[in-house]
Every structure is written in structure tokens, then in C-alpha cells.
Tab-separated table of C-alpha atoms and ligand atoms in Angstrom:
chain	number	residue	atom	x	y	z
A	13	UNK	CA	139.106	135.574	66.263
A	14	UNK	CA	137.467	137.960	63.821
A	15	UNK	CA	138.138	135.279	60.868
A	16	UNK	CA	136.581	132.320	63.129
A	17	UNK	CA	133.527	134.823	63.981
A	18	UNK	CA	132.973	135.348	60.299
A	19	UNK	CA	133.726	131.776	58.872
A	20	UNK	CA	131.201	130.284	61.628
A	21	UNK	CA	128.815	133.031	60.211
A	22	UNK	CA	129.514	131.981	56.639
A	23	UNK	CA	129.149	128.150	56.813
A	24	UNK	CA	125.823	129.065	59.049
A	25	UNK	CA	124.190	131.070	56.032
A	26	UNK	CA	125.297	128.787	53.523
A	27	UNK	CA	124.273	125.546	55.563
A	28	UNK	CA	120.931	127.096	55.296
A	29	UNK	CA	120.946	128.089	51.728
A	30	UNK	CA	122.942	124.964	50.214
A	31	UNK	CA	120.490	123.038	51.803
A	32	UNK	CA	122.517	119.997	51.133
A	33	UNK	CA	121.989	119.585	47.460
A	34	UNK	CA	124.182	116.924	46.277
A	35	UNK	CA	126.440	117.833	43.154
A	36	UNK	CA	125.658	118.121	39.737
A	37	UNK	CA	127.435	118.785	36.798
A	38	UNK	CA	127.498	122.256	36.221
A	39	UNK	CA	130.177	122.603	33.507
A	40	UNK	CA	132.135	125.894	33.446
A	41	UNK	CA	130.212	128.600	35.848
A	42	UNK	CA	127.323	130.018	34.503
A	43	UNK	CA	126.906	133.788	33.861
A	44	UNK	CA	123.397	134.268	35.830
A	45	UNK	CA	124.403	134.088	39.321
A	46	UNK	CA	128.490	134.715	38.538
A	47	UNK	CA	128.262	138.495	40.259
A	48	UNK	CA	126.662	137.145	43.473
A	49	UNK	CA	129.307	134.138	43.652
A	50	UNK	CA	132.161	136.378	43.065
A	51	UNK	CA	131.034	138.404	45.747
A	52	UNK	CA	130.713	135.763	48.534
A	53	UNK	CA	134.331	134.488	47.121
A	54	UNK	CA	135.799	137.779	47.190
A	55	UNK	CA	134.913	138.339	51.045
A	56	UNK	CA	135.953	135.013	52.076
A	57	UNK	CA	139.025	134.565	50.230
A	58	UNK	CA	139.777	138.168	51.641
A	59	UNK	CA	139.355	137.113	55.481
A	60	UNK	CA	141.295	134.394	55.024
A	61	UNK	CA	144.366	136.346	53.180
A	62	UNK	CA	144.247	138.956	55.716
A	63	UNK	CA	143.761	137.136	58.790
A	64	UNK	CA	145.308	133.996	58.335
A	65	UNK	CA	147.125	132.999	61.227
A	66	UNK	CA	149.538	129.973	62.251
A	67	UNK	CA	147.569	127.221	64.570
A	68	UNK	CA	144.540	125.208	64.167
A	69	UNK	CA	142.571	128.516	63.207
A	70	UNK	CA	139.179	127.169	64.168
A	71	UNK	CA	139.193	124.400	66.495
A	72	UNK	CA	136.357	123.709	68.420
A	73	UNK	CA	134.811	127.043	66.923
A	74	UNK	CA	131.097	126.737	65.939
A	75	UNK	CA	130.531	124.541	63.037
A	76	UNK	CA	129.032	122.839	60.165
A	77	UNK	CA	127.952	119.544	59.962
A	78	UNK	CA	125.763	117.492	58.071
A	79	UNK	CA	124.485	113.443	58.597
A	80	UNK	CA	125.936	111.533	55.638
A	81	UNK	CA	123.075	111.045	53.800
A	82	UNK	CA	120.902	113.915	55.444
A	83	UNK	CA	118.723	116.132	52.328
A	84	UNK	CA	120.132	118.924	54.199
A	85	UNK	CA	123.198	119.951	56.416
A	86	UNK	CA	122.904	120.900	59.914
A	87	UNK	CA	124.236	123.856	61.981
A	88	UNK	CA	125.579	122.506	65.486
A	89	UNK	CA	127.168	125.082	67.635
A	90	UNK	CA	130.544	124.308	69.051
A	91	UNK	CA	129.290	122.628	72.157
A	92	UNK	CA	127.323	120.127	70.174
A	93	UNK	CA	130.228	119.455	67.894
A	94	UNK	CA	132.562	118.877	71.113
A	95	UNK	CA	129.727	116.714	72.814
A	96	UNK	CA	129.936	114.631	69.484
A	97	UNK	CA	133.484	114.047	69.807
A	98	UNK	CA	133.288	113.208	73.705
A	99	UNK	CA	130.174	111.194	72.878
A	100	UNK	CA	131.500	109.309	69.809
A	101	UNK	CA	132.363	105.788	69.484
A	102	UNK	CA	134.988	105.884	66.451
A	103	UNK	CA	136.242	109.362	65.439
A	104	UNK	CA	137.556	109.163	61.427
A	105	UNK	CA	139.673	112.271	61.142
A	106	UNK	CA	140.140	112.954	57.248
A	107	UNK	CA	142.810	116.099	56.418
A	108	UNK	CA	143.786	117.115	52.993
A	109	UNK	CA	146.443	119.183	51.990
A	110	UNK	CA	147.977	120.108	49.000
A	111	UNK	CA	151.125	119.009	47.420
A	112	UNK	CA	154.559	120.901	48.223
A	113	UNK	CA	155.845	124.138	47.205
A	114	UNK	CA	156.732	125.184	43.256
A	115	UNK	CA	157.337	127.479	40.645
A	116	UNK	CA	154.717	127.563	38.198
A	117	UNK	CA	155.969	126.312	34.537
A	118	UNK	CA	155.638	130.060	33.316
A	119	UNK	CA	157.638	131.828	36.065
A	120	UNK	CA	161.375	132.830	35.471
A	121	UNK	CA	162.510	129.530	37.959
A	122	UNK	CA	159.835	127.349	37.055
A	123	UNK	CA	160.254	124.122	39.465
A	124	UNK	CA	160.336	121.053	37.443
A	125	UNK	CA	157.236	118.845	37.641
A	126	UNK	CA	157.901	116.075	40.172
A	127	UNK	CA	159.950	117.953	42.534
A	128	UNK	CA	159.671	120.475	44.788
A	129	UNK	CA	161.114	124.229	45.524
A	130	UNK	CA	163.470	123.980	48.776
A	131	UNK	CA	160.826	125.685	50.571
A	132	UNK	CA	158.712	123.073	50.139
A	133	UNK	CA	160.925	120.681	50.694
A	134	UNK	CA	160.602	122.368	54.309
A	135	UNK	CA	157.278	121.857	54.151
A	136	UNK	CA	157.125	118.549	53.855
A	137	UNK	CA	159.630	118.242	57.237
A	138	UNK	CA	157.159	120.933	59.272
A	139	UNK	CA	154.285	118.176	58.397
A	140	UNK	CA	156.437	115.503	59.601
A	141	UNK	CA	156.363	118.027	62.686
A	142	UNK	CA	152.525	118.998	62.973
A	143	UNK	CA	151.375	115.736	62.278
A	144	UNK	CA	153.640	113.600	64.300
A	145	UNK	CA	153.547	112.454	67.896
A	146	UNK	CA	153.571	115.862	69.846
A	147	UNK	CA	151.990	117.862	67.080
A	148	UNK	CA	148.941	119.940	66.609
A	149	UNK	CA	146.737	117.411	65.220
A	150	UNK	CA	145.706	113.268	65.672
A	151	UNK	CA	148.419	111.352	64.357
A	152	UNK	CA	147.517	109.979	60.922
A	153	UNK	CA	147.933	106.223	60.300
A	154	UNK	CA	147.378	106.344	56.692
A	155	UNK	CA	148.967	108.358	54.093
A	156	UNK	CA	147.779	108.879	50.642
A	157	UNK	CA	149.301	110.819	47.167
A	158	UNK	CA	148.214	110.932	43.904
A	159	UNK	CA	149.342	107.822	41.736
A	160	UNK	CA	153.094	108.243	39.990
A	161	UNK	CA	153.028	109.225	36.324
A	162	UNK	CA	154.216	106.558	34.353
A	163	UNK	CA	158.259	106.021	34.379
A	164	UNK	CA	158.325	108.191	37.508
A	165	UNK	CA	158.714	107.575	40.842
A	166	UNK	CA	158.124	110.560	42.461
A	167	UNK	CA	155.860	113.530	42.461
A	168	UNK	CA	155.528	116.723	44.853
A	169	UNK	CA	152.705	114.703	47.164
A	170	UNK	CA	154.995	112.531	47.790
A	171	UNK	CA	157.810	114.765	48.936
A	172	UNK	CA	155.441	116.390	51.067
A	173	UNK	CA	154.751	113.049	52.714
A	174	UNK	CA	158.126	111.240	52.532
A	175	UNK	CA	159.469	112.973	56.520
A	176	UNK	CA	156.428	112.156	57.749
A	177	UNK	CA	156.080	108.732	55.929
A	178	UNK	CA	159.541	107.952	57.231
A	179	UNK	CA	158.757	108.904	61.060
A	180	UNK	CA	155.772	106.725	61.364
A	181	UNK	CA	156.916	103.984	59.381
A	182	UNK	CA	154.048	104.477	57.071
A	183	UNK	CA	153.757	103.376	53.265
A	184	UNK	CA	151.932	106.211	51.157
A	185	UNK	CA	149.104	105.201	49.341
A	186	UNK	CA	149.226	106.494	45.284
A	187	UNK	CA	146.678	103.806	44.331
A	188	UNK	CA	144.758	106.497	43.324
A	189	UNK	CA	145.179	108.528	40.080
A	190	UNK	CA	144.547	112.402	40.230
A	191	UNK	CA	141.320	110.974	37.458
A	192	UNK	CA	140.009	108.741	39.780
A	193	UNK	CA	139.820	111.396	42.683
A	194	UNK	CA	136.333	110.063	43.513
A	195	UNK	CA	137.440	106.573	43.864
A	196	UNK	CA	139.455	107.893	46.427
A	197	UNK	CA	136.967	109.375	48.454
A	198	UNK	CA	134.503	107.092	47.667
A	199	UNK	CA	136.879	104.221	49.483
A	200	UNK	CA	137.749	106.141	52.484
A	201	UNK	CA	133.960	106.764	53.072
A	202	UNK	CA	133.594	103.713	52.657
A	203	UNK	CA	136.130	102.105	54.959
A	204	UNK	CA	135.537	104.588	58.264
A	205	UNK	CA	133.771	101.860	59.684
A	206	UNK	CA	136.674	99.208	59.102
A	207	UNK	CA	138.965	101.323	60.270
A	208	UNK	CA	137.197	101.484	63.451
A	209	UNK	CA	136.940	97.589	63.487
A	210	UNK	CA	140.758	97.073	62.607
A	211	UNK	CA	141.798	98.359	66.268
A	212	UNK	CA	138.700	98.481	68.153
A	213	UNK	CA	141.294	99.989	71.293
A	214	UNK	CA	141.777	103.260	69.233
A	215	UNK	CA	138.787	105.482	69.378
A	216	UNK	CA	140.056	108.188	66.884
A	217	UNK	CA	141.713	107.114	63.279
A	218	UNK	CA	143.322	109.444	60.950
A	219	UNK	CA	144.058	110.042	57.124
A	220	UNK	CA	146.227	112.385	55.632
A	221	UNK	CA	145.526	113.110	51.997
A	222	UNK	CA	148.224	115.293	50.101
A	223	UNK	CA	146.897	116.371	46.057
A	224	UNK	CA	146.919	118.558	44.082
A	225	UNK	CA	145.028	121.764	44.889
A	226	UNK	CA	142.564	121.765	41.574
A	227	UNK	CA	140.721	118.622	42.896
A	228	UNK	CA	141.321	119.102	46.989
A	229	UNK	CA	137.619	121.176	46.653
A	230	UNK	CA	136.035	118.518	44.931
A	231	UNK	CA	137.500	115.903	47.110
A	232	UNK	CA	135.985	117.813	49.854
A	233	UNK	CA	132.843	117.652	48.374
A	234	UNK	CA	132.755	114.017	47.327
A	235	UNK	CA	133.525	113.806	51.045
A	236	UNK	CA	130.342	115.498	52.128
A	237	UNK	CA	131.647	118.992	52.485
A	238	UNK	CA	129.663	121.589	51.342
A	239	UNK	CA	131.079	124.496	52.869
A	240	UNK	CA	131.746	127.624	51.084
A	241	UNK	CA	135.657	126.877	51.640
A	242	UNK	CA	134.833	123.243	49.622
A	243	UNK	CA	133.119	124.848	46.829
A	244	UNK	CA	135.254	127.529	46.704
A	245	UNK	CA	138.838	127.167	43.756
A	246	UNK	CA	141.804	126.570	45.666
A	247	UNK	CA	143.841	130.035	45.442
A	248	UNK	CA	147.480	128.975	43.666
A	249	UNK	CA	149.392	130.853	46.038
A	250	UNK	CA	148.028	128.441	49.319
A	251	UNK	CA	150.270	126.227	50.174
A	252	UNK	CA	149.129	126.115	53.516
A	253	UNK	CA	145.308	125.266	54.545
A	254	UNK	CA	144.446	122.172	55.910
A	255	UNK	CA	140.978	121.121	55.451
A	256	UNK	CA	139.837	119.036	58.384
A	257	UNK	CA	136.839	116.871	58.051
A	258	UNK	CA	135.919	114.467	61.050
A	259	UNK	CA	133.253	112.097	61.236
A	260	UNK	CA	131.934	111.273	64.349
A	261	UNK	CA	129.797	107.595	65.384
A	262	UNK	CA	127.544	106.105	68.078
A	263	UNK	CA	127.344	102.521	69.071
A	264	UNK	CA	128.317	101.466	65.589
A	265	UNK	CA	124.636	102.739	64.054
A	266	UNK	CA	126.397	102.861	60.850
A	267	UNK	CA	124.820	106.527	61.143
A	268	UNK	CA	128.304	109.414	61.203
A	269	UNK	CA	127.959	112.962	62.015
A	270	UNK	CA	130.314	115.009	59.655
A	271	UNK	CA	131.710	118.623	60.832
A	272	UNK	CA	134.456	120.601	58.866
A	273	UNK	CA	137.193	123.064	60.466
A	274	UNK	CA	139.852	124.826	58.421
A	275	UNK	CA	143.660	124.004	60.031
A	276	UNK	CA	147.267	125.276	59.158
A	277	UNK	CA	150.370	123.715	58.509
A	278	UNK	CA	151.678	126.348	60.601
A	279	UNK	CA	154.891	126.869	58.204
A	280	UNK	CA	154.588	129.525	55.994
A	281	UNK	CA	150.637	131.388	55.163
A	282	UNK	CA	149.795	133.165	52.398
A	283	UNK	CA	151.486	136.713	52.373
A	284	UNK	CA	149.406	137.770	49.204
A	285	UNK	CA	146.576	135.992	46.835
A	286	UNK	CA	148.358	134.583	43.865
A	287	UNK	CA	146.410	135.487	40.417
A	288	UNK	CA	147.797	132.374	37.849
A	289	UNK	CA	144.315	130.150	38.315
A	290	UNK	CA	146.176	126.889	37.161
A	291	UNK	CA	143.317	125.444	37.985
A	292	UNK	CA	141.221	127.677	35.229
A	293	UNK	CA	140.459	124.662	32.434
A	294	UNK	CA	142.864	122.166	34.378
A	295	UNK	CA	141.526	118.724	33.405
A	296	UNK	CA	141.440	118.375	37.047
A	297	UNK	CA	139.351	121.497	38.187
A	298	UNK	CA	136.004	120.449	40.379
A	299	UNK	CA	133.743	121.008	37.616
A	300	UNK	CA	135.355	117.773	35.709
A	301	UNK	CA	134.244	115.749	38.081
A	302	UNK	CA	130.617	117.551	38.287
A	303	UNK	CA	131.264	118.939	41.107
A	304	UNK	CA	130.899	123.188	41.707
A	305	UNK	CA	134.080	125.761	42.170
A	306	UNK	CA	133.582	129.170	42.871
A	307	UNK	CA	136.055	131.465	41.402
A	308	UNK	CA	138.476	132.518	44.464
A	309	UNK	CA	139.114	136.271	44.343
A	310	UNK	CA	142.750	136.050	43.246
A	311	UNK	CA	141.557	134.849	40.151
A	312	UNK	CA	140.023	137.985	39.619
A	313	UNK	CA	142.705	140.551	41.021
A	314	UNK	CA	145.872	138.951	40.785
A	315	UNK	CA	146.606	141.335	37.764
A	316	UNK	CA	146.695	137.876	35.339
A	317	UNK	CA	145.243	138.857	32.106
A	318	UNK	CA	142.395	137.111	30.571
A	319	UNK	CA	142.875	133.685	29.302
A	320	UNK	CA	141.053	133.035	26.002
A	321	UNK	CA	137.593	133.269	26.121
A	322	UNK	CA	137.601	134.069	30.134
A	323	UNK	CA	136.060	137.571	31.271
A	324	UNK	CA	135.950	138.099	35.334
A	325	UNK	CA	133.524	141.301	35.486
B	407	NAG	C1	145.327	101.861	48.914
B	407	NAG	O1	144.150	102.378	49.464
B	407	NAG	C2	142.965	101.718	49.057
B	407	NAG	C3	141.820	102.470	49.707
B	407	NAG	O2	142.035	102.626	51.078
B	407	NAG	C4	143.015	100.265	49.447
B	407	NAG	O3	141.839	99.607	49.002
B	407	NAG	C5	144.239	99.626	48.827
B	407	NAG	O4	144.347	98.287	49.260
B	407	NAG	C6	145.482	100.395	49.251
B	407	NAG	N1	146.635	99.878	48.526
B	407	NAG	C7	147.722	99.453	49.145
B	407	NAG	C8	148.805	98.971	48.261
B	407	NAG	O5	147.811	99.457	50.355
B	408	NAG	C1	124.804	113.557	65.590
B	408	NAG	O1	124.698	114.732	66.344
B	408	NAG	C2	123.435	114.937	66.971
B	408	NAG	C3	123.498	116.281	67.672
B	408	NAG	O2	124.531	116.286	68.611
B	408	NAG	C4	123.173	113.797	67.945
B	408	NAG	O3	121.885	113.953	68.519
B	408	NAG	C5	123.227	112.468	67.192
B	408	NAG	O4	123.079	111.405	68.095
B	408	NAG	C6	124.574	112.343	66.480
B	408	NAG	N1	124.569	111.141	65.677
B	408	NAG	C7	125.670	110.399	65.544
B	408	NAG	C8	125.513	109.210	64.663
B	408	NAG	O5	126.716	110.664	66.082
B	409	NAG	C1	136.069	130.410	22.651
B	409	NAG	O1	135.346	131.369	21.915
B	409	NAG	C2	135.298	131.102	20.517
B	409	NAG	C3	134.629	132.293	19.833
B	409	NAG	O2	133.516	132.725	20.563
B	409	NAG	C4	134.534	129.794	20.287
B	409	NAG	O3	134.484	129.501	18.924
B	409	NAG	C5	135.262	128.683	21.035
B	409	NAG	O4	134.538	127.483	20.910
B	409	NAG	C6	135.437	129.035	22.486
B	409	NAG	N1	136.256	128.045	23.151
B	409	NAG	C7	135.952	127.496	24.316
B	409	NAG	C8	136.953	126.527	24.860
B	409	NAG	O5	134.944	127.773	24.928
């Protein structure tokens, strides 16, 4: 409760001080306002470590949205943002999550690169739980992973999917290669509307992204997320945050109402903040694809030493 009180605080403050600026390439984070960022990373990334709970932690809780295309985002409570849903036409549900369980390459058991740890292995059958028929959230009809590496065919999105995949009888998608992560969002903005079109009967449609965590942020953003949670580095040790991002129509204006809610897998939530930052000078990290990442706070107190020329103060 205290977490949804505070994130519905958050995304209200930064809603109005954002105001909607669309991405630009910032390169690494610049010293000037680093202090203040840290700051609003530190508090958030604490709440969320220390009162992470299984369940949809903010359903229906009030929210952020912005009009695609809108200079600036606007706040709706949650009775607006449930109105929009009862009112809407097509629903596009779009949920990313990262890849499955590992080792990182310098731990004592490091996981090798296209597989997974047995825990996530789990994983991958609890999402075949959560988002199947009966679960906690709308059934996704597509599936998408990051492209195979060449001579492999496998990688840990895909073992994430592959339970799920196999329930639904669904094919995953890995058209996509982790470079062209804006191709991929740039497609499935495009396509909400024929995906409403394709079964006209079905009011709400669904797509499950699984990546890996460096880019999910940006992807967020190239979505139209500019919450502090999609600007924000993906903490290594998170496993388990679903970002939910549902886009909401009338009468087929072509016009979509975007809100953003934080979910959980509801298998296994962060017991501590993990201090590696892979994602520090990963050729995958937002800022590659001009697109803003606050420093999480694990990247400052996970008791990692300094990489070259990095200084967290
Ligand atoms: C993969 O997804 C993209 C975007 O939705 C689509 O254009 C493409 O046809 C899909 N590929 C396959 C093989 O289904
Ligand atoms: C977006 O939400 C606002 C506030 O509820 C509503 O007035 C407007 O009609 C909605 N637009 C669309 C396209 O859903
Ligand atoms: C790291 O710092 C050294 C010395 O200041 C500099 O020459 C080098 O270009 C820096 N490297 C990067 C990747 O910024």
C-alpha cells in the first residue's frame, strides 16, 4: 500500500516535471544534475526493494498516462484510468519482462550464455502460470524474444517463453535483434490498431515482450513511457518486475490513451539490490539508443568497486 501511495506520488511529480520531452541523446550521464538523479533513484529503487510484494502491485492504483503524441503527459487518477478501460474500444496490453534467471560471467557458477539457472528455468513455467488462462493478467497472443545469435538456437528469452509458448500454441517472435530494439517498438506501436482489426470480437489484445534488462527501460520509453521506473537502469538482481503499459482507444479515432502500472511475476522478488551494473557501458544500455537511464541505487551500494573511469559520489 505504502509503495503504491508513493509510486502514484512519484509518477505525479515527475509527469509534471518531465513534461513529456521526447528523448535525446544524452550520452553517458552528465555530472551537473547526477546528485539530484541519484537521489530520486536511490528512494525509488529503495521502496521497491523493501516493499516489493507478490501480485499485480499497482493495479488500478492512480496513474500516469500520456496521449501518444501529447507535448506533455497527463496525470489521470485511478477512476479515470478505469473509466478508460470500461470506455475503450480496443485495449493493447504491452508487458515486458526480462529474460530468465543467471549467473553473471564473473561469479564462481557463472551460467553459460544461452541458458538459464534452474531457477529460472522455474521462472519461465510460473509465466506459463501468470500469464495463461486463469492467471493474473490478459492472456497474451503474441510472444516476442530477442533474435538468436548466429549458430544458436536458443537464448534465455526464449526459455523464459518456451512453457508459455507451448500452452498457447504460440510461435515467439525473435525477428528483432537486441540492436534493433526500436524497430521493435516502433512495429508494435505501430500495429495496435491492426491488432484491433484482426479480431474485431476481442476488445483487449496482448503482447508479451521478454529482453534483456539493459534495453527493457529504453523499450519502455520508445513505447511512450516516461515514468521514473522507465528512465530508471534496470537493477541486475530483478528478475521479477513486469512493466505493464496499456493503451486504451475510442471509436477507432486513431487517438490511444497510454497509462503504465508496475506488475510481478509473482515467483521469486528481489531479496536484496544486486551491485554488478552489467548494464554500466553494455552496448545495449538506454543511452545507446539516445534514450536516458538513471543510475538505480544498487549501482551505487552494492559494494562493486569502481569500474574504470566510473565514480558514484
Ligand atoms: C515478427 O513481428 C513483426 C512485428 O510484429 C512482424 O512484422 C513480423 O511479420 C513477425 N515475424 C514473424 C515471422 O511472424
Ligand atoms: C483519454 O482519456 C481522457 C480522460 O479520461 C478522455 O477524455 C479521452 O476521451 C480519452 N481518449 C481516448 C482516445 O481514449
Ligand atoms: C577514461 O579516462 C582516461 C583518462 O582520463 C581517458 O583517457 C579515457 O578516454 C577514458 N575512457 C573512457 C571510456 O571514457
Amino acid at each position: 500500500m505504502l509503495w503504491m501511495a508513493a509510486e502514484s506520488k512519484s509518477a505525479l511529480q515527475e509527469s509534471l516535471l518531465l513534461g513529456g520531452q521526447l528523448p535525446s541523446r544524452h550520452g553517458r550521464w552528465q555530472e551537473s544534475s547526477r546528485a539530484l538523479r541519484y537521489g530520486a533513484a536511490a528512494a525509488t529503487s529503495l521502496l521497491l526493494v523493501a516493499l516489493m510484494v507478490p501480485g499485480i502491485l499497482s493495479n488500478a492504483r492512480c496513474g500516469w498516462s500520456a496521449r501518444e503524441g501529447d507535448a506533455r503527459p497527463s496525470v489521470f487518477t485511478a477512476e479515470v484510468l478505469r473509466e478508460q478501460t470500461a470506455e475503450a474500444e480496443c485495449i493493447v496490453n504491452i508487458f515486458l519482462v526480462r529474460h530468465c534467471d543467471k549467473n553473471p560471467p564473473w561469479s564462481k557458477d557463472p551460467t553459460p550464455k544461452t541458458i538459464c539457472k534452474a531457477e529460472g528455468l522455474f521462472r519461465g513455467q510460473n509465466l506459463a502460470r501468470v500469464f495463461g488462462p486463469g492467471g493474473s493478467f490478459p492472456v497474451p497472443r503474441r510472444l516476442y524474444a530477442r533474435q538468436l545469435a548466429e549458430g544458436k538456437f536458443a537464448n534465455r528469452d526464449l526459455f523464459l517463453l518456451w512453457p508459455l509458448a507451448q500452452r498457447l500454441g504460440v510461435m515467439v517472435n525473435t525477428s528483432f535483434s537486441e540492436d534493433d530494439m526500436l524497430g521493435l517498438a516502433e512495429a508494435l506501436l505501430a500495429e495496435k490498431e491492426a491488432m484491433c482489426d484482426a479480431e474485431p470480437k476481442r476488445r483487449e489484445h496482448s503482447v508479451l515482450v521478454s529482453w534483456k534488462h539493459c534495453s527493457i527501460p529504453a523499450l519502455a520509453q520508445a513505447l511512450g513511457c516516461h515514468a521514473d521506473r522507465c528512465t530508471t537502469c534496470w537493477d541486475d538482481g530483478d528478475f521479477e518486475t513486469v512493466l505493464w503499459l496499456k493503451y486504451t482507444t475510442l471509436a477507432r479515432s486513431g487517438a490511444w490513451n497510454l497509462s503504465f502500472q508496475l506488475g510481478s511475476e509473482e515467483f521469486h522478488p528481489p531479496t536484496r539490490v544486486e551491485g554488478y551494473r552489467e548494464c554500466y557501458g553494455s552496448s545495449v544500455e538506454s543511452s545507446n539508443f539516445g534514450l536516458p537511464c538513471k543510475p538505480p541505487i544498487s549501482w551505487m551500494t552494492g559494494g562493486f568497486p569502481p569500474r574504470p573511469n566510473e565514480s558514484f559520489n
